[in-house]
Amino acid sequence: MSSYSQTAKPAKKKQANAVQSAPCRKKGAEIVVDALEREGVEVVFGYPGGAIIDVFDMLNQSDKFQFILTRHEQGAMHMAEGYARATGKVGCVIVTSGPGATNTVTGLADAMMDSTPIVVISGQVASHLIGNDAFQEADVVGITRPVTKHNYLVKNIQELPQLLKNTFHIARTGRQGPALIDIPKDIQKQTLENYVYPSEPALPGYRIQTKPAAENVAKAWEMIYSSKRPLIYAGGGVINSNAADELFVLATKANIPVTTTLMGLGAFPETHPLSLHMLGMHGTVYANKAVQACDCLIAVGSRFDDRVTGKISEFAPHAKIIHMDIDPSSISKNVAVDVDLIGDVKEILTMLNPLAKRCDADEWLMQVEDWKKKHPLRYKKHGDSEEILPQELIEEINKAANDDAIVASEVGQHQMWAAQHFAFTRPRTWITSGGLGTMGFGFPAAIGAQRAFPGRQVILIAGDGSIQMNIQELATAAYYNLPVKVIILNNGWLGMVRQWQDLFYGKNYSATELTRPGGDGSPGDWKAAEYLPRFDILAQAYGCWGRSVSQRSELDGALKECLAAEGPAILEVKVSREENVYPMVPAGASLNQIMDGMA
């Protein structure tokens, strides 16, 4: 495998005036590069093309950032998301017009749903050709409007610097999210006299409330302190605002148990006695029981999505609800709240914590502890069988991983098993697609996280369905020597859909089997699988380490070998084929109807 890295390649310098504070002449393409430098961008992901070639002609003139050439624009988007989620910084993507830009749409929607700060710079056909069905023309602003916080089509060179400044500001402030700027080819070529990069955004109608009303903070604390069964429900907003320390202070000072959403994993250490782990559709029984029994629910940076609430009319029926969120439009959107605290979660908790003192909740905590003992996460172990159970595999990965490892996942059953059985103790160590549920997200996101932290261990937990949606990015990982460790839980199915077909559609497994069955044997028998892709050989073909195991006795050694591999690595683990994820709340059902079964 080549160890060649573009980071080691000395940047050529056509011009020395990439960063200037005095007015100067610059072409549109140079202004784009200058904006990237001034906004502190250290890495850009993307793919070139004719309508953005002038910007690419300038990209390798800068030594302030690295450009990562991906193998697909969707891969670039998810890499930028992984980078942004791991660092808290803006992820940046540059693509060309038409298909290059439309290939970013899934990533934009994903970033929008999960509040991830992304800036996309897209090339557009020349201004005079817009609307003419020109080669690789698409109405990118129209297409991406529903999946961005804001987008711009640049109409003249004079407005380019300010719109670039606005785009970065919108992406990184308030409820973070994706913003896009579409730059026609002729504007990239034009020259702006007296260019100065703006120091401030110009957004008269864009207001962000970072601090809540003080009286609401006092009212919220009175409600918490007077309750007998308080519960904190923490979401991804805690992580986005870097408020995990403040959340820990509130929970431990006031002695309140904490449950987290899928996006909130890592916001509160899951090894702490007050942790109830994840709630919702595949959350723990004790977390869901606590939600249904609490008399004060403190929602911190979360948005009451349907995977959390289940049947909304029966959600937290006894609770008064306090909602902390940066986005005013989220308040009482899905669930009516009693006290709203609009602002940055870190600011809110900083105001609330001085008021906090130990609540009279000992009886409540005893009840919660009783639920934890009676309803732990469990699965049916197979004794001396050589069959590998997916839950057991996740627990083995948890034991083998470094303390500061970043864990990414694809979307499906493996994602839920990872969320349940890996103990997350730090923020920004869990990267997954929560809102949109994008299969194909995880691998490029892991590569982005690895680029952000080259010296840390980055592990991707994938399914055999999801990994094949962006597996071409193996070339990116290998080319840039980004040593992501990919562990594929291969069950030969689109597992989560199969699980729904199993439980709710009479086992009618329609279009969910990824192996081709042949000969005798049941659908759940690996021996009946006639066709299987060889992920280990595929990894080797890309210049990566690869191995496949199917026996428990092989697992420990293979896992250690994978994690110790020098570069990118794939370990395919053939797991028990028809294992289901439990607990489970059926879609649309009340949290009280949780299925606490075992496979």
Coordinates of C-alpha atoms in Angstrom, one line a residue:
M1 CA 0.0 0.0 0.0
S2 CA 1.3 3.4 -0.9
S3 CA 2.0 5.7 2.1
Y4 CA 1.9 8.7 -0.2
S5 CA 0.0 11.6 1.4
Q6 CA -0.8 14.9 -0.1
T7 CA -0.1 16.4 3.3
A8 CA 3.5 15.8 2.7
K9 CA 3.5 17.3 -0.7
P10 CA 5.0 20.9 -0.7
A11 CA 2.4 23.3 -1.9
K12 CA 3.3 25.3 -5.0
K13 CA 3.0 29.0 -4.7
K14 CA 1.9 30.9 -7.8
Q15 CA 1.2 34.1 -5.8
A16 CA 2.3 35.2 -2.3
N17 CA -0.7 37.5 -1.7
A18 CA -3.2 34.8 -0.6
V19 CA -3.8 36.5 2.7
Q20 CA -3.9 40.3 2.7
S21 CA -5.7 42.9 4.7
A22 CA -5.2 45.8 2.4
P23 CA -7.4 46.2 -0.7
C24 CA -6.1 44.4 -3.7
R25 CA -7.1 42.9 -7.0
K26 CA -8.2 39.3 -7.0
K27 CA -10.1 37.0 -9.3
G28 CA -13.2 35.2 -8.0
A29 CA -11.3 31.9 -7.7
E30 CA -8.6 33.6 -5.6
I31 CA -11.3 35.1 -3.4
V32 CA -12.7 31.7 -2.7
V33 CA -9.3 30.4 -1.6
D34 CA -8.7 33.5 0.5
A35 CA -12.0 33.0 2.2
L36 CA -11.1 29.4 3.1
E37 CA -7.9 30.6 4.6
R38 CA -9.4 33.5 6.6
E39 CA -12.2 31.3 7.9
G40 CA -9.6 28.9 9.4
V41 CA -10.4 26.0 7.1
E42 CA -7.7 23.3 7.5
V43 CA -9.1 20.6 5.2
V44 CA -11.5 20.6 2.2
F45 CA -13.1 17.5 0.7
G46 CA -14.4 17.4 -2.8
Y47 CA -14.2 16.5 -6.5
P48 CA -13.3 18.7 -9.4
G49 CA -15.1 19.5 -12.7
G50 CA -15.3 22.0 -15.5
A51 CA -17.5 24.5 -13.8
I52 CA -15.2 24.8 -10.7
I53 CA -11.9 24.3 -12.4
D54 CA -10.8 27.9 -11.9
V55 CA -11.1 27.4 -8.1
F56 CA -9.2 24.1 -8.3
D57 CA -6.5 25.9 -10.3
M58 CA -5.9 28.0 -7.1
L59 CA -6.6 25.4 -4.4
N60 CA -3.1 23.8 -4.6
Q61 CA -1.5 27.3 -4.3
S62 CA -2.4 27.5 -0.6
D63 CA -0.4 25.8 2.2
K64 CA -3.1 26.7 4.8
F65 CA -5.3 23.8 4.1
Q66 CA -5.3 20.3 2.6
F67 CA -7.6 19.2 -0.2
I68 CA -8.8 15.6 0.0
L69 CA -9.9 14.2 -3.3
T70 CA -12.7 11.8 -2.6
R71 CA -14.1 9.2 -5.0
H72 CA -17.7 10.5 -5.0
E73 CA -19.3 13.8 -3.9
Q74 CA -21.5 12.0 -1.4
G75 CA -18.4 10.6 0.2
A76 CA -17.0 14.2 0.4
M77 CA -20.1 15.4 2.2
H78 CA -20.0 12.7 4.8
M79 CA -16.3 13.1 5.3
A80 CA -16.9 16.8 6.0
E81 CA -19.7 15.8 8.4
G82 CA -17.4 13.4 10.2
Y83 CA -14.7 16.0 10.4
A84 CA -17.2 18.6 11.7
R85 CA -18.7 16.3 14.3
A86 CA -15.3 15.1 15.6
T87 CA -13.9 18.7 15.9
G88 CA -16.8 21.1 16.3
K89 CA -15.4 23.0 13.3
V90 CA -17.1 23.7 10.0
G91 CA -16.6 21.0 7.4
C92 CA -16.0 22.2 3.9
V93 CA -16.8 20.7 0.5
I94 CA -16.1 21.9 -3.1
V95 CA -17.8 20.3 -6.1
T96 CA -18.6 21.1 -9.6
S97 CA -22.0 21.9 -11.2
G98 CA -24.8 19.6 -12.2
P99 CA -24.2 16.0 -11.0
G100 CA -21.4 17.1 -8.8
A101 CA -23.7 19.4 -6.9
T102 CA -26.7 17.1 -6.9
N103 CA -24.6 14.3 -5.4
T104 CA -24.2 16.5 -2.3
V105 CA -28.0 16.6 -1.6
T106 CA -28.1 13.5 0.6
G107 CA -25.2 14.9 2.6
L108 CA -26.8 18.3 2.9
A109 CA -30.1 16.7 4.1
D110 CA -28.2 14.6 6.6
A111 CA -26.3 17.6 8.0
M112 CA -29.5 19.6 8.2
M113 CA -31.2 16.9 10.2
D114 CA -28.3 16.4 12.6
S115 CA -27.3 20.1 12.9
T116 CA -23.8 19.6 11.4
P117 CA -22.0 22.8 10.3
I118 CA -21.1 22.3 6.6
V119 CA -20.2 24.8 3.8
V120 CA -20.5 23.6 0.3
I121 CA -19.0 25.6 -2.6
S122 CA -20.4 24.5 -5.9
G123 CA -19.4 25.6 -9.4
Q124 CA -22.2 26.7 -11.7
V125 CA -22.3 27.1 -15.5
A126 CA -21.5 30.6 -16.7
S127 CA -24.1 33.2 -15.8
H128 CA -25.3 33.8 -19.4
L129 CA -26.0 30.0 -19.8
I130 CA -28.1 29.6 -16.7
G131 CA -31.6 28.5 -17.7
N132 CA -30.4 27.3 -21.1
D133 CA -30.0 23.6 -20.2
A134 CA -26.3 23.9 -20.6
F135 CA -24.0 21.0 -20.1
Q136 CA -23.9 19.9 -16.4
E137 CA -26.4 22.6 -15.5
A138 CA -28.8 22.1 -12.6
D139 CA -30.8 24.5 -10.5
V140 CA -28.7 23.9 -7.4
V141 CA -30.1 26.7 -5.4
G142 CA -33.6 25.5 -6.0
I143 CA -32.7 21.8 -5.4
T144 CA -30.9 22.5 -2.2
R145 CA -33.1 25.1 -0.6
P146 CA -35.1 22.6 1.5
V147 CA -32.0 20.9 2.8
T148 CA -29.8 23.9 3.7
K149 CA -30.0 26.6 6.4
H150 CA -29.4 29.0 3.5
N151 CA -28.0 29.1 0.1
Y152 CA -26.8 31.6 -2.4
L153 CA -26.3 32.0 -6.2
V154 CA -23.6 34.5 -6.7
K155 CA -24.8 37.1 -9.3
N156 CA -21.7 39.3 -9.5
I157 CA -18.1 39.5 -8.4
Q158 CA -18.8 42.4 -6.1
E159 CA -21.0 40.4 -3.8
L160 CA -18.8 37.2 -3.7
P161 CA -16.7 38.1 -0.6
Q162 CA -19.7 39.1 1.5
L163 CA -21.7 36.0 0.5
L164 CA -18.8 33.8 1.4
K165 CA -18.5 35.4 4.8
N166 CA -22.3 35.0 5.3
T167 CA -22.2 31.4 4.3
F168 CA -19.6 30.4 6.9
H169 CA -21.3 32.4 9.6
I170 CA -24.7 30.8 8.9
A171 CA -23.3 27.3 9.0
R172 CA -21.4 27.7 12.3
T173 CA -23.9 29.8 14.4
G174 CA -27.2 29.2 16.0
R175 CA -28.6 25.7 15.3
Q176 CA -25.7 24.7 13.1
G177 CA -26.2 23.2 9.7
P178 CA -25.3 23.2 6.0
A179 CA -25.0 26.3 3.9
L180 CA -24.2 26.4 0.2
I181 CA -22.8 29.0 -2.2
D182 CA -23.2 28.4 -6.0
I183 CA -20.6 30.3 -8.0
P184 CA -20.9 30.6 -11.8
K185 CA -17.8 29.9 -13.8
D186 CA -17.6 33.5 -15.3
I187 CA -17.5 35.0 -11.8
Q188 CA -14.7 32.7 -10.8
K189 CA -12.7 34.2 -13.7
Q190 CA -13.6 37.9 -13.1
T191 CA -11.4 40.3 -11.2
L192 CA -12.5 42.4 -8.3
E193 CA -10.7 45.7 -7.8
N194 CA -10.1 46.8 -4.2
Y195 CA -10.9 43.4 -2.7
V196 CA -11.1 43.2 1.1
Y197 CA -12.5 40.1 2.9
P198 CA -15.3 41.3 5.2
S199 CA -14.7 41.1 8.9
E200 CA -18.4 40.7 9.7
P201 CA -21.4 39.0 8.1
A202 CA -24.1 41.2 6.6
L203 CA -27.3 39.4 7.7
P204 CA -29.8 42.0 9.0
G205 CA -32.6 39.4 9.5
Y206 CA -30.5 36.7 11.1
R207 CA -30.7 36.9 14.9
I208 CA -29.5 34.3 17.3
Q209 CA -30.6 34.2 20.9
T210 CA -27.8 32.6 22.9
K211 CA -29.0 33.4 26.5
P212 CA -32.5 32.6 27.8
A213 CA -34.6 34.9 29.9
A214 CA -33.3 34.9 33.5
E215 CA -36.8 34.5 34.9
N216 CA -37.3 31.4 32.8
V217 CA -34.1 30.0 34.3
A218 CA -35.3 30.6 37.8
K219 CA -38.7 29.2 36.9
A220 CA -37.1 26.1 35.5
W221 CA -35.0 25.4 38.6
E222 CA -38.1 25.9 40.8
M223 CA -39.9 23.3 38.7
I224 CA -36.9 20.9 38.9
Y225 CA -36.4 21.3 42.7
S226 CA -40.1 20.9 43.5
S227 CA -40.4 17.7 41.5
K228 CA -40.0 14.2 43.0
R229 CA -39.1 12.3 39.9
P230 CA -36.9 14.5 37.7
L231 CA -35.2 13.2 34.6
I232 CA -32.7 14.7 32.1
Y233 CA -33.2 13.8 28.5
A234 CA -30.0 15.0 26.7
G235 CA -29.6 15.2 22.9
G236 CA -27.0 16.1 20.3
G237 CA -27.4 19.8 21.2
V238 CA -25.3 19.2 24.3
I239 CA -22.4 18.0 22.2
N240 CA -22.8 20.7 19.5
S241 CA -22.6 23.4 22.1
N242 CA -19.7 21.7 24.0
A243 CA -21.8 21.5 27.1
A244 CA -21.0 18.0 28.4
D245 CA -19.1 19.3 31.4
E246 CA -22.0 21.7 32.4
L247 CA -24.5 18.8 32.0
F248 CA -22.4 16.6 34.3
V249 CA -22.4 19.4 36.9
L250 CA -26.2 19.7 36.8
A251 CA -26.9 16.0 36.9
T252 CA -24.5 15.2 39.8
K253 CA -25.1 18.4 41.8
A254 CA -28.9 17.9 41.6
N255 CA -28.8 14.1 41.7
I256 CA -30.9 13.6 38.6
P257 CA -30.7 10.6 36.3
V258 CA -29.8 11.1 32.6
T259 CA -30.9 9.4 29.5
T260 CA -29.5 10.3 26.1
T261 CA -30.7 10.2 22.5
L262 CA -28.8 8.4 19.8
M263 CA -27.2 11.8 18.9
G264 CA -26.5 12.5 22.5
L265 CA -24.4 9.5 23.3
G266 CA -21.2 10.7 25.0
A267 CA -22.9 13.8 26.4
F268 CA -23.0 12.0 29.8
P269 CA -20.7 9.1 30.7
E270 CA -22.6 5.9 30.4
T271 CA -20.5 4.3 33.1
H272 CA -21.8 6.7 35.7
P273 CA -24.5 5.4 38.1
L274 CA -26.9 8.2 37.0
S275 CA -26.8 7.1 33.4
L276 CA -29.9 5.4 32.0
H277 CA -28.3 5.1 28.5
M278 CA -30.3 5.6 25.4
L279 CA -34.1 6.1 25.3
G280 CA -36.6 5.6 22.5
M281 CA -37.3 2.9 20.0
H282 CA -34.2 0.8 20.8
G283 CA -33.5 2.4 24.1
T284 CA -33.2 0.6 27.4
V285 CA -36.3 -0.5 29.2
Y286 CA -35.4 1.5 32.3
A287 CA -34.8 4.7 30.4
N288 CA -38.2 4.4 28.7
K289 CA -39.9 3.5 32.0
A290 CA -38.3 6.5 33.6
V291 CA -39.6 8.8 30.9
Q292 CA -43.1 7.5 31.3
A293 CA -43.0 7.8 35.1
C294 CA -41.1 11.1 35.6
D295 CA -42.8 14.2 36.9
C296 CA -40.3 16.7 35.4
L297 CA -38.6 16.0 32.1
I298 CA -35.6 18.3 31.4
A299 CA -34.9 18.2 27.6
V300 CA -31.5 19.5 26.9
G301 CA -30.6 20.1 23.2
S302 CA -33.0 17.6 21.9
R303 CA -36.0 17.8 19.6
F304 CA -38.5 15.2 20.6
D305 CA -38.3 13.2 17.4
D306 CA -40.6 10.3 16.7
R307 CA -37.9 7.7 17.4
V308 CA -37.7 9.1 20.9
T309 CA -41.3 9.8 21.7
G310 CA -43.1 6.9 20.1
K311 CA -46.8 7.6 20.3
I312 CA -46.6 11.3 21.1
S313 CA -50.0 11.6 22.9
E314 CA -48.8 9.1 25.5
F315 CA -45.2 10.4 25.8
A316 CA -44.2 11.4 29.4
P317 CA -47.8 11.6 30.5
H318 CA -47.1 12.7 34.1
A319 CA -44.3 15.2 33.4
K320 CA -44.0 18.9 33.3
I321 CA -41.5 19.6 30.6
I322 CA -38.6 22.0 30.4
H323 CA -37.0 22.4 27.0
M324 CA -33.5 24.0 26.4
D325 CA -32.7 24.6 22.8
I326 CA -30.9 27.1 20.5
D327 CA -33.7 26.8 17.9
P328 CA -36.8 28.6 18.8
S329 CA -38.8 26.7 16.2
S330 CA -38.1 23.5 18.0
I331 CA -39.9 24.7 21.1
S332 CA -43.3 23.1 21.5
K333 CA -43.0 21.8 17.9
N334 CA -43.7 18.2 18.7
V335 CA -44.4 18.3 22.4
A336 CA -45.9 21.2 24.3
V337 CA -43.5 22.4 27.0
D338 CA -44.1 24.2 30.3
V339 CA -40.9 26.2 30.4
D340 CA -38.7 27.1 27.4
L341 CA -35.1 28.1 27.7
I342 CA -34.1 29.3 24.3
G343 CA -30.4 29.8 23.8
D344 CA -27.1 28.0 23.6
V345 CA -27.2 24.9 25.9
K346 CA -23.8 25.7 27.4
E347 CA -25.0 29.3 28.3
I348 CA -28.2 28.0 29.7
L349 CA -26.6 25.4 31.9
T350 CA -24.0 27.9 33.0
M351 CA -26.9 30.1 34.3
L352 CA -28.8 27.2 35.8
N353 CA -26.0 25.4 37.6
P354 CA -25.4 28.0 40.3
L355 CA -29.0 27.6 41.4
A356 CA -28.8 23.8 41.5
K357 CA -28.7 21.8 44.7
R358 CA -29.5 18.2 45.6
C359 CA -33.1 17.3 44.8
D360 CA -35.3 15.2 47.1
A361 CA -35.2 12.3 44.7
D362 CA -33.8 9.4 46.6
E363 CA -37.0 7.3 46.4
W364 CA -37.1 8.0 42.6
L365 CA -33.5 6.9 42.2
M366 CA -34.2 3.7 44.1
Q367 CA -37.0 3.0 41.7
V368 CA -34.8 3.7 38.7
E369 CA -32.1 1.4 40.1
D370 CA -34.7 -1.3 40.6
W371 CA -35.7 -1.1 36.9
K372 CA -32.0 -1.2 35.9
K373 CA -31.6 -4.5 37.8
K374 CA -34.8 -6.0 36.5
H375 CA -34.4 -5.0 32.9
P376 CA -30.8 -4.8 31.8
L377 CA -29.7 -5.0 28.2
R378 CA -29.5 -8.6 27.5
Y379 CA -29.3 -11.2 24.7
K380 CA -29.4 -14.9 24.5
K381 CA -25.8 -16.2 24.6
H382 CA -25.1 -19.4 22.7
G383 CA -22.9 -21.1 25.2
D384 CA -20.1 -23.1 23.6
S385 CA -21.3 -22.4 20.0
E386 CA -18.8 -21.0 17.6
E387 CA -21.5 -18.6 16.2
I388 CA -20.7 -15.0 16.7
L389 CA -23.4 -12.8 18.2
P390 CA -23.4 -9.2 17.1
Q391 CA -24.0 -7.9 20.6
E392 CA -21.1 -9.9 21.9
L393 CA -18.9 -8.5 19.1
I394 CA -19.7 -4.9 20.0
E395 CA -18.8 -5.7 23.6
E396 CA -15.5 -7.1 22.4
I397 CA -14.8 -4.0 20.4
N398 CA -15.6 -1.9 23.4
K399 CA -13.1 -3.8 25.5
A400 CA -10.4 -3.6 22.8
A401 CA -10.8 0.1 21.8
N402 CA -8.7 2.9 23.1
D403 CA -10.2 5.1 25.8
D404 CA -10.3 8.1 23.4
A405 CA -11.3 6.1 20.3
I406 CA -13.8 7.7 17.9
V407 CA -16.5 5.2 16.9
A408 CA -18.6 5.8 13.8
S409 CA -21.4 3.7 12.5
E410 CA -23.4 3.1 9.4
V411 CA -27.2 2.8 9.7
G412 CA -29.1 -0.3 10.6
Q413 CA -29.1 -3.1 13.2
H414 CA -25.4 -2.8 13.8
Q415 CA -25.9 1.0 14.6
M416 CA -28.4 0.1 17.3
W417 CA -26.2 -2.6 18.8
A418 CA -23.3 -0.2 18.8
A419 CA -25.4 2.4 20.5
Q420 CA -26.6 -0.1 23.1
H421 CA -23.5 -2.1 23.9
F422 CA -20.6 0.3 23.4
A423 CA -20.1 2.5 26.5
F424 CA -19.6 6.1 25.4
T425 CA -18.0 8.3 28.0
R426 CA -16.9 11.4 26.1
P427 CA -18.5 13.8 23.7
R428 CA -17.5 13.8 20.0
T429 CA -16.5 10.1 20.1
W430 CA -19.7 8.8 18.5
I431 CA -20.5 9.7 14.9
T432 CA -23.6 8.4 13.3
S433 CA -26.5 9.5 11.1
G434 CA -29.4 10.1 13.4
G435 CA -32.1 12.1 11.8
L436 CA -31.9 11.1 8.1
G437 CA -30.6 7.6 8.8
T438 CA -28.3 7.6 5.8
M439 CA -26.9 4.3 4.8
G440 CA -23.4 5.0 3.4
F441 CA -22.7 7.8 5.9
G442 CA -20.5 5.9 8.3
F443 CA -17.4 5.0 6.3
P444 CA -16.7 8.4 4.8
A445 CA -17.6 10.1 8.1
A446 CA -15.0 7.9 9.8
I447 CA -12.4 8.9 7.2
G448 CA -13.3 12.6 7.9
A449 CA -12.9 12.0 11.7
Q450 CA -9.6 10.3 11.1
R451 CA -8.3 13.2 9.0
A452 CA -9.3 15.5 11.9
F453 CA -7.4 13.4 14.4
P454 CA -4.7 11.4 12.5
G455 CA -3.2 10.0 15.8
R456 CA -6.4 8.7 17.3
Q457 CA -8.0 5.3 16.9
V458 CA -11.1 5.6 14.6
I459 CA -13.3 2.5 14.3
L460 CA -16.3 2.1 12.0
I461 CA -19.0 -0.4 12.9
A462 CA -20.7 -1.2 9.7
G463 CA -23.3 -3.6 8.2
D464 CA -22.7 -5.5 5.0
G465 CA -25.5 -3.5 3.3
S466 CA -24.5 0.0 4.4
I467 CA -20.8 -0.4 3.8
Q468 CA -21.4 -1.1 0.1
M469 CA -23.0 2.3 -0.4
N470 CA -19.8 4.2 -0.3
I471 CA -17.2 1.5 -0.2
Q472 CA -15.3 3.2 -3.1
E473 CA -13.9 5.6 -0.4
L474 CA -11.5 2.8 0.5
A475 CA -9.4 4.4 -2.2
T476 CA -9.5 7.7 -0.4
A477 CA -8.5 6.1 3.0
A478 CA -5.7 4.2 1.4
Y479 CA -4.4 7.1 -0.8
Y480 CA -4.2 9.5 2.2
N481 CA -3.1 6.8 4.6
L482 CA -6.0 7.4 7.0
P483 CA -6.0 4.2 9.1
V484 CA -9.7 3.8 9.8
K485 CA -10.6 0.3 11.2
V486 CA -13.7 -1.0 9.6
I487 CA -15.5 -3.9 11.3
I488 CA -18.4 -5.3 9.2
L489 CA -21.1 -7.1 11.0
N490 CA -22.1 -9.3 8.1
N491 CA -25.4 -11.1 8.4
G492 CA -26.2 -11.2 4.7
W493 CA -29.3 -9.1 5.1
L494 CA -30.5 -5.6 5.1
G495 CA -30.9 -6.4 8.7
M496 CA -33.2 -3.8 10.1
V497 CA -35.7 -4.1 7.3
R498 CA -35.6 -7.9 7.7
Q499 CA -36.3 -7.5 11.4
W500 CA -39.4 -5.4 10.6
Q501 CA -40.5 -8.1 8.1
D502 CA -39.9 -10.7 10.7
L503 CA -41.8 -9.0 13.5
F504 CA -44.6 -7.2 11.6
Y505 CA -44.9 -8.7 8.1
G506 CA -45.1 -12.5 8.8
K507 CA -41.4 -13.2 7.9
N508 CA -42.1 -12.2 4.3
Y509 CA -38.4 -11.4 3.5
S510 CA -39.0 -9.4 0.4
A511 CA -35.8 -7.9 -1.2
T512 CA -33.7 -7.9 1.9
E513 CA -31.4 -10.8 1.5
L514 CA -27.9 -9.8 0.2
T515 CA -26.6 -13.3 -0.2
R516 CA -27.9 -15.5 -3.0
P517 CA -29.4 -18.6 -1.4
G518 CA -28.6 -22.0 -3.0
G519 CA -29.0 -25.6 -2.1
D520 CA -30.7 -26.8 1.1
G521 CA -30.8 -24.9 4.3
S522 CA -32.9 -22.2 6.0
P523 CA -32.5 -18.4 5.2
G524 CA -30.7 -18.1 8.5
D525 CA -28.0 -20.6 7.7
W526 CA -24.7 -19.3 6.3
K527 CA -24.2 -22.7 4.6
A528 CA -27.2 -22.0 2.4
A529 CA -25.6 -18.8 1.0
E530 CA -24.4 -19.4 -2.5
Y531 CA -23.1 -15.9 -3.3
L532 CA -21.2 -13.6 -0.9
P533 CA -18.9 -10.7 -1.7
R534 CA -15.4 -11.1 -0.2
F535 CA -14.8 -8.0 1.8
D536 CA -11.3 -9.2 2.9
I537 CA -10.1 -9.6 -0.7
L538 CA -11.8 -6.3 -1.7
A539 CA -9.8 -4.5 1.1
Q540 CA -6.6 -6.1 -0.1
A541 CA -7.3 -5.0 -3.7
Y542 CA -7.4 -1.4 -2.5
G543 CA -4.1 -1.8 -0.6
C544 CA -5.7 -2.2 2.8
W545 CA -5.5 -4.9 5.5
G546 CA -8.4 -7.4 5.2
R547 CA -9.6 -10.5 7.0
S548 CA -12.8 -12.5 7.4
V549 CA -13.8 -14.6 10.4
S550 CA -16.9 -16.6 11.2
Q551 CA -15.9 -18.5 14.4
R552 CA -15.8 -17.1 17.9
S553 CA -12.5 -18.8 18.5
E554 CA -11.0 -16.6 15.7
L555 CA -12.5 -13.3 16.8
D556 CA -10.2 -12.1 19.6
G557 CA -7.0 -12.5 17.6
A558 CA -8.5 -11.1 14.4
L559 CA -9.9 -8.0 16.2
K560 CA -6.5 -7.3 17.8
E561 CA -4.8 -7.8 14.5
C562 CA -7.2 -5.4 12.8
L563 CA -6.9 -2.7 15.4
A564 CA -3.1 -3.0 15.3
A565 CA -2.9 -2.8 11.4
E566 CA -0.8 0.1 10.2
G567 CA -3.2 1.5 7.7
P568 CA -6.9 1.2 6.8
A569 CA -8.3 -2.2 7.6
I570 CA -11.4 -4.2 7.1
L571 CA -12.4 -7.1 9.4
E572 CA -15.5 -8.9 8.2
V573 CA -17.3 -10.8 10.9
K574 CA -20.0 -13.2 9.9
V575 CA -22.5 -13.0 12.7
S576 CA -25.6 -14.8 13.6
R577 CA -27.9 -14.2 10.7
E578 CA -31.4 -13.7 12.2
E579 CA -30.6 -11.8 15.4
N580 CA -33.0 -9.0 16.2
V581 CA -32.4 -5.7 18.0
Y582 CA -34.1 -5.6 21.4
P583 CA -35.6 -3.8 23.3
M584 CA -37.9 -2.3 20.6
V585 CA -40.8 0.0 20.6
P586 CA -42.9 -0.6 17.5
A587 CA -43.2 2.5 15.3
G588 CA -46.1 4.6 16.4
A589 CA -46.6 2.7 19.7
S590 CA -46.3 4.1 23.2
L591 CA -43.0 3.8 25.1
N592 CA -45.1 1.6 27.5
Q593 CA -45.4 -1.0 24.7
I594 CA -41.7 -1.8 24.6
M595 CA -40.8 -5.3 23.5
D596 CA -38.2 -6.5 26.0
G597 CA -37.4 -9.7 24.1
M598 CA -34.3 -11.6 23.3
A599 CA -33.4 -13.0 20.0

